[in-house]
JSON list of C-alpha atoms in Angstrom, two decimals:
[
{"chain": "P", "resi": 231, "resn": "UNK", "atom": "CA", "xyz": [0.83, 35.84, -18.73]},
{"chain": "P", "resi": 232, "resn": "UNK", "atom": "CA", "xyz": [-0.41, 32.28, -17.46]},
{"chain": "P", "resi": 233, "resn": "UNK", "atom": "CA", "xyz": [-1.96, 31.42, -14.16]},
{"chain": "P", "resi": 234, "resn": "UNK", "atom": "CA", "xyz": [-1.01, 29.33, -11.63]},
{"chain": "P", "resi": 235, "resn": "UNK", "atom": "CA", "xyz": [-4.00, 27.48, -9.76]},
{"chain": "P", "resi": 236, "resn": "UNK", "atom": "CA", "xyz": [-3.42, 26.97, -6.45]},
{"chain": "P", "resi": 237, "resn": "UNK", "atom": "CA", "xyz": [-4.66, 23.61, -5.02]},
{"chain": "P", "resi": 238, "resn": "UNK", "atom": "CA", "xyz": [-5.41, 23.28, -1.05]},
{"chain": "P", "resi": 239, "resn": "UNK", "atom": "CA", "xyz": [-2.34, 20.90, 0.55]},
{"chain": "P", "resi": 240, "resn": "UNK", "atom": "CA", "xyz": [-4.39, 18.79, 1.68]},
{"chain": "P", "resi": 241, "resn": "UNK", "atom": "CA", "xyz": [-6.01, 17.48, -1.76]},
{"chain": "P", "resi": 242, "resn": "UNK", "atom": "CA", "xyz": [-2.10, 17.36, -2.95]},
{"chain": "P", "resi": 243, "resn": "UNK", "atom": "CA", "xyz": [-1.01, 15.60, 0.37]},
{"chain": "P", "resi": 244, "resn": "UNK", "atom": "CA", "xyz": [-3.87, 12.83, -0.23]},
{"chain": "P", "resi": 245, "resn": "UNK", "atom": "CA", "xyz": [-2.86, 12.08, -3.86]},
{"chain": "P", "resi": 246, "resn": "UNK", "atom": "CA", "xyz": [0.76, 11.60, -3.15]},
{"chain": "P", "resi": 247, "resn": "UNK", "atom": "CA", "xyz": [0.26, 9.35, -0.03]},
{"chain": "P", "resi": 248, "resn": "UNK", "atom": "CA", "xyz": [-2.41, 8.03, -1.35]},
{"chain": "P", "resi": 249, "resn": "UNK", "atom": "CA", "xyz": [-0.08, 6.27, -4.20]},
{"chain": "P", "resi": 250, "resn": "UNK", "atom": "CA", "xyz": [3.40, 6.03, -1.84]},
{"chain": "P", "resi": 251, "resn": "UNK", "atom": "CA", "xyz": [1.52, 3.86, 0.96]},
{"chain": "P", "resi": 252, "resn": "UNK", "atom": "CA", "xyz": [-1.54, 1.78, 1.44]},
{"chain": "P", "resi": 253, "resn": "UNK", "atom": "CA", "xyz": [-1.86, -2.00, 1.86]},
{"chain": "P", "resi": 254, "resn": "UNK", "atom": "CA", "xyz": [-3.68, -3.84, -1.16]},
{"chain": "P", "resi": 255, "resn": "UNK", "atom": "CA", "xyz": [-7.34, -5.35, -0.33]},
{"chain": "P", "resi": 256, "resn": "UNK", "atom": "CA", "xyz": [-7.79, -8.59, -1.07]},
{"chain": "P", "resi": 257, "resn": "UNK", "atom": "CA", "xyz": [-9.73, -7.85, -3.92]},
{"chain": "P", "resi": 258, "resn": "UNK", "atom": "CA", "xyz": [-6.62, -6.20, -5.71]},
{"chain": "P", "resi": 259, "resn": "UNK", "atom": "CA", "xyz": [-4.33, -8.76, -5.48]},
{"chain": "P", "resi": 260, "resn": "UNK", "atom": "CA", "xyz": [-5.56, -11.35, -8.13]},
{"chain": "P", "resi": 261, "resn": "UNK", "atom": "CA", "xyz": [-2.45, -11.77, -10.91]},
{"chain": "P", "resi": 262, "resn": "UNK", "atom": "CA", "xyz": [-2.67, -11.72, -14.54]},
{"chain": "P", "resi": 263, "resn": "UNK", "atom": "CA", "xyz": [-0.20, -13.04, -16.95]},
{"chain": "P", "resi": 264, "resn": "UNK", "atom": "CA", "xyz": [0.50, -12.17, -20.73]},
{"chain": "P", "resi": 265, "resn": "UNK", "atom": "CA", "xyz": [-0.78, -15.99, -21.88]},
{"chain": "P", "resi": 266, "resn": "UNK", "atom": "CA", "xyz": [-4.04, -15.17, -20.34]},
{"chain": "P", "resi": 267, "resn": "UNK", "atom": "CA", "xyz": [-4.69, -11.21, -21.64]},
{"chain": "P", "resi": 268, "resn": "UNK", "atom": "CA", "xyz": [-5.87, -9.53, -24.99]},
{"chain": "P", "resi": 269, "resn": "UNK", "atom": "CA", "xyz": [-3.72, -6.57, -25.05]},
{"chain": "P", "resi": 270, "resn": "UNK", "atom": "CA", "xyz": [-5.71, -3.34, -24.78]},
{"chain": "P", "resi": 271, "resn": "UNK", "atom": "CA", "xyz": [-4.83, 0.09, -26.00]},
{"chain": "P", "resi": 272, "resn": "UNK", "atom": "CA", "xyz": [-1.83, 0.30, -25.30]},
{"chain": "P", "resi": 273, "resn": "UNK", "atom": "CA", "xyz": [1.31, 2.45, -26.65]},
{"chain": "P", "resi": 274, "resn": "UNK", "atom": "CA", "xyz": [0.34, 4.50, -29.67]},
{"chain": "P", "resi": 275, "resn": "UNK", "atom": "CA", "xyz": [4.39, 6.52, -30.06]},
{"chain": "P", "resi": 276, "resn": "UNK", "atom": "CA", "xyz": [6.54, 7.95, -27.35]},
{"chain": "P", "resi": 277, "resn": "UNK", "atom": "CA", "xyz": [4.98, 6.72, -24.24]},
{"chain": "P", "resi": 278, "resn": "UNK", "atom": "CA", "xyz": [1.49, 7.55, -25.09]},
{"chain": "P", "resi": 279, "resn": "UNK", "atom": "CA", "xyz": [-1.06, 5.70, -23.53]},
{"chain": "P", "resi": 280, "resn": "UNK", "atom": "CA", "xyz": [-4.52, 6.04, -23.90]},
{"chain": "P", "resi": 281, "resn": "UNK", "atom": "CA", "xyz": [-5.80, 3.91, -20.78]},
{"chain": "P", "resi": 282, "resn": "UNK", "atom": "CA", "xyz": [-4.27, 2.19, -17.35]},
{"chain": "P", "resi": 283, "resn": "UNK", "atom": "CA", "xyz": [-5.54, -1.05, -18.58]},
{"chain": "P", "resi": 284, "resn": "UNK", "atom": "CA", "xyz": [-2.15, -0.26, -21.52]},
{"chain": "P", "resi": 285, "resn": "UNK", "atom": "CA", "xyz": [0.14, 0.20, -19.58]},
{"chain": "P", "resi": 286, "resn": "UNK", "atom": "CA", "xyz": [-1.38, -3.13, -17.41]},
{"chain": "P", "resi": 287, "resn": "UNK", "atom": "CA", "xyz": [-1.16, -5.17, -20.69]},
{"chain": "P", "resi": 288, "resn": "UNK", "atom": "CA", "xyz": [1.89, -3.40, -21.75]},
{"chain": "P", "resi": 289, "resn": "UNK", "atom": "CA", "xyz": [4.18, -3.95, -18.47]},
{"chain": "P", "resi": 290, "resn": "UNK", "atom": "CA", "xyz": [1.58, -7.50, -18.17]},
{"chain": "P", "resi": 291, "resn": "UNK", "atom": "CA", "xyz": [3.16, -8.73, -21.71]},
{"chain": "P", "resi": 292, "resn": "UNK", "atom": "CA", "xyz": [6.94, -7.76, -20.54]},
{"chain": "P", "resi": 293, "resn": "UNK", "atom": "CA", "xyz": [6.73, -10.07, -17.87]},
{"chain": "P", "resi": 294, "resn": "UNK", "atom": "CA", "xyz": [6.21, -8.09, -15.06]},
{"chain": "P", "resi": 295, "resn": "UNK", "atom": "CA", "xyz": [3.23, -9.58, -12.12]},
{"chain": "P", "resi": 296, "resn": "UNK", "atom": "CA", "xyz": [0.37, -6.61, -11.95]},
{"chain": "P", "resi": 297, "resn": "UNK", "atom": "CA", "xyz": [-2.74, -6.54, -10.91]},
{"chain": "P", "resi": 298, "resn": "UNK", "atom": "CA", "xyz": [-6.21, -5.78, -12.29]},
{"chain": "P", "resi": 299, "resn": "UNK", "atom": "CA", "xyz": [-6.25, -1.78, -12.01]},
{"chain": "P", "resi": 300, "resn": "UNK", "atom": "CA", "xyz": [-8.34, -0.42, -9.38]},
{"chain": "P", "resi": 301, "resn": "UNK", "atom": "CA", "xyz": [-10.36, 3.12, -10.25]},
{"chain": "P", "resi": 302, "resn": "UNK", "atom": "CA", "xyz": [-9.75, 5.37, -6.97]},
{"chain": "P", "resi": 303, "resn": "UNK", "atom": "CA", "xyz": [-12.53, 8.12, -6.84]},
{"chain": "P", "resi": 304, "resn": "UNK", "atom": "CA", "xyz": [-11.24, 9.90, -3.84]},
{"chain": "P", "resi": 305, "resn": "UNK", "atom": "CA", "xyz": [-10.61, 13.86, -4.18]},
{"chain": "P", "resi": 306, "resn": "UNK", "atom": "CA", "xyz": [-7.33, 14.35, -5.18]},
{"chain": "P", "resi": 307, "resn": "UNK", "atom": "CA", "xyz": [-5.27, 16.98, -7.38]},
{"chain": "P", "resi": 308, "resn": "UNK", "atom": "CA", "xyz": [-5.32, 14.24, -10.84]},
{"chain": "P", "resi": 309, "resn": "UNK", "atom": "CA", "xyz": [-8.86, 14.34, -10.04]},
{"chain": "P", "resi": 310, "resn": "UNK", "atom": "CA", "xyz": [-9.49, 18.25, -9.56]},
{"chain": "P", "resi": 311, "resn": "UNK", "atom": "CA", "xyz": [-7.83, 18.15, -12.64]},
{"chain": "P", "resi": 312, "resn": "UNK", "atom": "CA", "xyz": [-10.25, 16.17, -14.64]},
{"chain": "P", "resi": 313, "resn": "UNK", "atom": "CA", "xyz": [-7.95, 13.03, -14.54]},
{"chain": "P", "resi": 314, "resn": "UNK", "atom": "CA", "xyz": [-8.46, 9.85, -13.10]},
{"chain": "P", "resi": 315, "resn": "UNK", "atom": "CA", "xyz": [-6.41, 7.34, -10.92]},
{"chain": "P", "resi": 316, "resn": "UNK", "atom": "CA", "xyz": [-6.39, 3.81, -10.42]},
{"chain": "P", "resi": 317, "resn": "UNK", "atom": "CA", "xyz": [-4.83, 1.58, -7.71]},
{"chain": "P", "resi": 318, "resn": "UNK", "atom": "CA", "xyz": [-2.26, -2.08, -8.76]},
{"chain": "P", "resi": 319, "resn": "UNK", "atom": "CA", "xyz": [0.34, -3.66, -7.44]},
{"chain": "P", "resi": 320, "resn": "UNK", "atom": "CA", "xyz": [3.07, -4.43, -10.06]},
{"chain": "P", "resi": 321, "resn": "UNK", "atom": "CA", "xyz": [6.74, -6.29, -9.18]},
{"chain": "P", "resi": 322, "resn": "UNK", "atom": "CA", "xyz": [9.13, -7.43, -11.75]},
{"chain": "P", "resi": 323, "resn": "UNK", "atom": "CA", "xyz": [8.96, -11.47, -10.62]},
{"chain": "P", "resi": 324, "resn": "UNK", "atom": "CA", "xyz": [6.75, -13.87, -8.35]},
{"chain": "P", "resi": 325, "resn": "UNK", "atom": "CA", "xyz": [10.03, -14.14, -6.67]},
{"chain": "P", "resi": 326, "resn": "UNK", "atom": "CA", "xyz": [9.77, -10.54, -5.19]},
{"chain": "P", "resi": 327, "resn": "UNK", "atom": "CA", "xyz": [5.84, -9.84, -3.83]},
{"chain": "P", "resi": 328, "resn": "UNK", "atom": "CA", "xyz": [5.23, -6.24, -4.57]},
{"chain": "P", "resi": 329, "resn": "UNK", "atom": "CA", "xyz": [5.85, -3.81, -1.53]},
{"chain": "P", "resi": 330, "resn": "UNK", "atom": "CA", "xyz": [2.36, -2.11, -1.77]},
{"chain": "P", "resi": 331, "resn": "UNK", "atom": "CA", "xyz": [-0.05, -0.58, -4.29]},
{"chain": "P", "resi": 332, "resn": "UNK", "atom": "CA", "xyz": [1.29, 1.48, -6.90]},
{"chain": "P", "resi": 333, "resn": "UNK", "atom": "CA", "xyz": [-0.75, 3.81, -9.00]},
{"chain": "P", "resi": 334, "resn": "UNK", "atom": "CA", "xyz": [-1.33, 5.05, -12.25]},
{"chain": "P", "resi": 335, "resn": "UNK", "atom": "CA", "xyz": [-2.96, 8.41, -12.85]},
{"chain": "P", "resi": 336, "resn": "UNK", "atom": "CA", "xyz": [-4.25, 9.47, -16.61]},
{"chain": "P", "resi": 337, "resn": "UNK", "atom": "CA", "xyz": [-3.64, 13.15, -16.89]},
{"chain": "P", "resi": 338, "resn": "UNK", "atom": "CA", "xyz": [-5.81, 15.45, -19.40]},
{"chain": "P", "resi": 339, "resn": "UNK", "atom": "CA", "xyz": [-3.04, 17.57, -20.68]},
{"chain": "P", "resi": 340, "resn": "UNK", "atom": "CA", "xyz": [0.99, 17.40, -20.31]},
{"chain": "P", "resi": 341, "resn": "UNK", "atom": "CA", "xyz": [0.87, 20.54, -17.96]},
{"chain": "P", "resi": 342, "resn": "UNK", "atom": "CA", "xyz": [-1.41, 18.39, -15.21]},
{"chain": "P", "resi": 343, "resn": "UNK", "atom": "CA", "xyz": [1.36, 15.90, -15.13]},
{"chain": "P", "resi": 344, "resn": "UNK", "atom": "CA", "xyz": [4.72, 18.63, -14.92]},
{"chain": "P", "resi": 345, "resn": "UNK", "atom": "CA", "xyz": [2.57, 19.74, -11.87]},
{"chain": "P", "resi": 346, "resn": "UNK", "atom": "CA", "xyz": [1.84, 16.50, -10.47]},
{"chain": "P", "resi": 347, "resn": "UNK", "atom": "CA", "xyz": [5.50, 15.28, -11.47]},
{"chain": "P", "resi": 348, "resn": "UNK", "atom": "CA", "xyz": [6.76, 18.54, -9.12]},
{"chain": "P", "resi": 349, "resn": "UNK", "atom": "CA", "xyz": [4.56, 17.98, -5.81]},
{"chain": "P", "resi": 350, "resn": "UNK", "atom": "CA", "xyz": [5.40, 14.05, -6.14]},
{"chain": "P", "resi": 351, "resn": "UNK", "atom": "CA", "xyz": [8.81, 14.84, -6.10]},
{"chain": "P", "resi": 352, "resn": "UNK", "atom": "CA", "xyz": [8.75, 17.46, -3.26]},
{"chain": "P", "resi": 353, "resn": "UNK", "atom": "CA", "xyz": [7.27, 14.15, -0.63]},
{"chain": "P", "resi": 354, "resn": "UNK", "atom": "CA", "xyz": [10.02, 11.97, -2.32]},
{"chain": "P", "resi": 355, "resn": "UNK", "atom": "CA", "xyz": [7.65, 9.88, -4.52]},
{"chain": "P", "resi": 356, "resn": "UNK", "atom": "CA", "xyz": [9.30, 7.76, -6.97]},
{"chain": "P", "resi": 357, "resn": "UNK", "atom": "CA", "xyz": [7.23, 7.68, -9.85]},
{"chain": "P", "resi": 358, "resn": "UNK", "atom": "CA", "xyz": [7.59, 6.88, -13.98]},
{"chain": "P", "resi": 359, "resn": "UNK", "atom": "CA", "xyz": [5.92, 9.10, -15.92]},
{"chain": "P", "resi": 360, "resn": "UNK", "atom": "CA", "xyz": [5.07, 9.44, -19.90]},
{"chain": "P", "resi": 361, "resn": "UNK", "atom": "CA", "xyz": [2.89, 11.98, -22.07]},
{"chain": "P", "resi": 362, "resn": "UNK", "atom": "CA", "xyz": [0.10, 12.35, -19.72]},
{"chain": "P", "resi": 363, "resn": "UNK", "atom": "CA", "xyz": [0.37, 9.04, -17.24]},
{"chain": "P", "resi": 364, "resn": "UNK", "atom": "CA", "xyz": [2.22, 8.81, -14.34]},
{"chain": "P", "resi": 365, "resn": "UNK", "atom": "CA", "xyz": [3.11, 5.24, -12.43]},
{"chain": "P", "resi": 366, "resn": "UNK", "atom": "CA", "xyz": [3.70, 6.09, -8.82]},
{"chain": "P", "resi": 367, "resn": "UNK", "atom": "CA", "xyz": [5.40, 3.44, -7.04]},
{"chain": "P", "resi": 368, "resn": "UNK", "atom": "CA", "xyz": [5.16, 2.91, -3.22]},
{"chain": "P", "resi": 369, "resn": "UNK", "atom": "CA", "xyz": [7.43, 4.83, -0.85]},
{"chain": "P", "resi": 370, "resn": "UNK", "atom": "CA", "xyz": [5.63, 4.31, 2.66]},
{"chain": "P", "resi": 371, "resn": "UNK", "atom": "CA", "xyz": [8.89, 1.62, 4.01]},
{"chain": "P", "resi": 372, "resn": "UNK", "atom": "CA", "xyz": [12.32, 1.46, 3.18]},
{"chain": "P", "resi": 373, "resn": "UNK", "atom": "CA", "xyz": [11.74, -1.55, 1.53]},
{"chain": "P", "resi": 374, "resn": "UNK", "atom": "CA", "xyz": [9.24, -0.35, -0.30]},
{"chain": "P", "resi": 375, "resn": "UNK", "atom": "CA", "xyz": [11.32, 2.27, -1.67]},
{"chain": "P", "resi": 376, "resn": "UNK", "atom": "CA", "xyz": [14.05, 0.32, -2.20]},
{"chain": "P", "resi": 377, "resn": "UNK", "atom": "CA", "xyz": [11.32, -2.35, -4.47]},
{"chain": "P", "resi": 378, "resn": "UNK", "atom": "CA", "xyz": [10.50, 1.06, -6.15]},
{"chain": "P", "resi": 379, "resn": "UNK", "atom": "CA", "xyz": [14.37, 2.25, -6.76]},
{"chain": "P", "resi": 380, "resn": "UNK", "atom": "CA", "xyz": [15.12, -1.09, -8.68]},
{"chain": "P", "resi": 381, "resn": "UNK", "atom": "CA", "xyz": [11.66, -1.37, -10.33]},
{"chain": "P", "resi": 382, "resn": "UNK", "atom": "CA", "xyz": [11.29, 2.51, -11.63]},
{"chain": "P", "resi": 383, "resn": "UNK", "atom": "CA", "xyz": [14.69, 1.97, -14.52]},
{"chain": "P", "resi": 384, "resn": "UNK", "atom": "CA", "xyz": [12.86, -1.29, -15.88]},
{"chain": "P", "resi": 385, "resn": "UNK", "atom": "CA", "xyz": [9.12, 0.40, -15.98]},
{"chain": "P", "resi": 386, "resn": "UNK", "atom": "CA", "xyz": [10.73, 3.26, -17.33]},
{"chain": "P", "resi": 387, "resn": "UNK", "atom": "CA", "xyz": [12.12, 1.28, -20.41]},
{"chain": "P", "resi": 388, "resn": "UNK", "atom": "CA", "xyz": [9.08, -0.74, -21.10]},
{"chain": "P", "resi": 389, "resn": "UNK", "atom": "CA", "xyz": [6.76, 1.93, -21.07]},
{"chain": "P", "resi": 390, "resn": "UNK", "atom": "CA", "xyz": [9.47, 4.18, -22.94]},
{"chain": "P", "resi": 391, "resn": "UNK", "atom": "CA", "xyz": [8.65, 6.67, -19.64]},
{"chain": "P", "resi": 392, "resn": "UNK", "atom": "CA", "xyz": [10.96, 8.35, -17.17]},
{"chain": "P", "resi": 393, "resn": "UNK", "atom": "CA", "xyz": [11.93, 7.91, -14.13]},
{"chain": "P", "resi": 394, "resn": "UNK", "atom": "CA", "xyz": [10.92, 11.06, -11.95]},
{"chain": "P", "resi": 395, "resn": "UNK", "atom": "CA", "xyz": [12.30, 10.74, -8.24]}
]
C-alpha cells in the first residue's frame, strides 16, 4: 500500500501562484541569445534535463528570448520535496515581451512532478513538463494566459515536454 503525504494548502497555494503571477525585478530581465552562450547540460534522451540552466540554453539556442534563471528559496511544495525552483521570463520573439516570470522547478523523482503536475492543474496553471522539470508559464492576466496558450505547444516541442493545462 503507498502513502499519500499531505502538504498544508498554503505551501501548495504559494508554489502555484508563485510561478502563474509576479512581475520580473529588474535584475531578471537581462536577455541572452544563442551567439553569446556555451550550452550547458542540457537534454540527455526524452526530455531529461539535468539543470534549469538546459533547458535556458536549450529553449536559448531555439531562438526563444529567456532570461538568466533566478533560484527562488521560498517554502513551497517542489521545495518540501527536496526540489528546487528558479524564476525567468521566456517569449518566443523580441516582438512579443514576455507576460511575466515563468518558472522552472527540478523535481527529485517522477512522482514529485505527477503531484505537482495535478495541484498546477487544479488553479489552471499552464505548465510544460518533462521527466522531472516542469516550466510553469504565467497565468495571473488574460493576456498572460493567452502568451502562455500559444507559447506552451512550441516549449513543449523543443524541450520534447508536454503541455499540462
Amino acid at each position: 500500500m503507498r502513502s499519500t503525504r499531505v502538504f498544508p494548502v498554503a505551501a501548495v497555494l504559494v508554489v502555484v501562484l508563485s510561478a502563474c503571477s509576479g512581475d520580473p525585478s529588474p535584475d531578471r530581465t537581462t536577455t541572452t541569445s544563442a551567439t553569446n552562450r556555451t550550452p550547458g547540460a542540457t537534454q540527455g534522451a526524452e526530455g531529461r534535463y539535468e539543470s534549469a540552466q538546459g533547458i535556458v540554453d536549450a529553449l536559448n539556442q531555439a531562438g526563444f528570448t529567456v532570461s538568466e534563471p533566478q533560484k527562488n528559496d521560498g517554502a513551497s511544495y517542489v521545495t518540501e520535496v527536496g526540489g528546487a525552483g528558479y524564476e525567468f521570463t521566456v517569449t518566443d520573439s523580441a516582438e512579443h515581451a514576455a507576460p511575466d516570470s515563468a518558472g522552472i522547478n527540478m523535481f527529485p523523482n517522477a512522482e514529485a512532478l505527477r503531484v505537482w503536475t495535478e495541484i498546477s492543474k487544479g488553479f489552471g496553471g499552464i505548465a510544460v513538463t518533462g521527466h522531472t522539470w516542469a516550466v510553469s508559464l504565467p497565468t495571473g492576466s488574460e493576456a498572460a494566459r493567452s502568451a502562455s496558450r500559444r507559447l506552451a505547444p512550441k516549449i513543449a516541442k523543443v524541450l520534447d515536454g508536454t503541455v499540462q493545462q
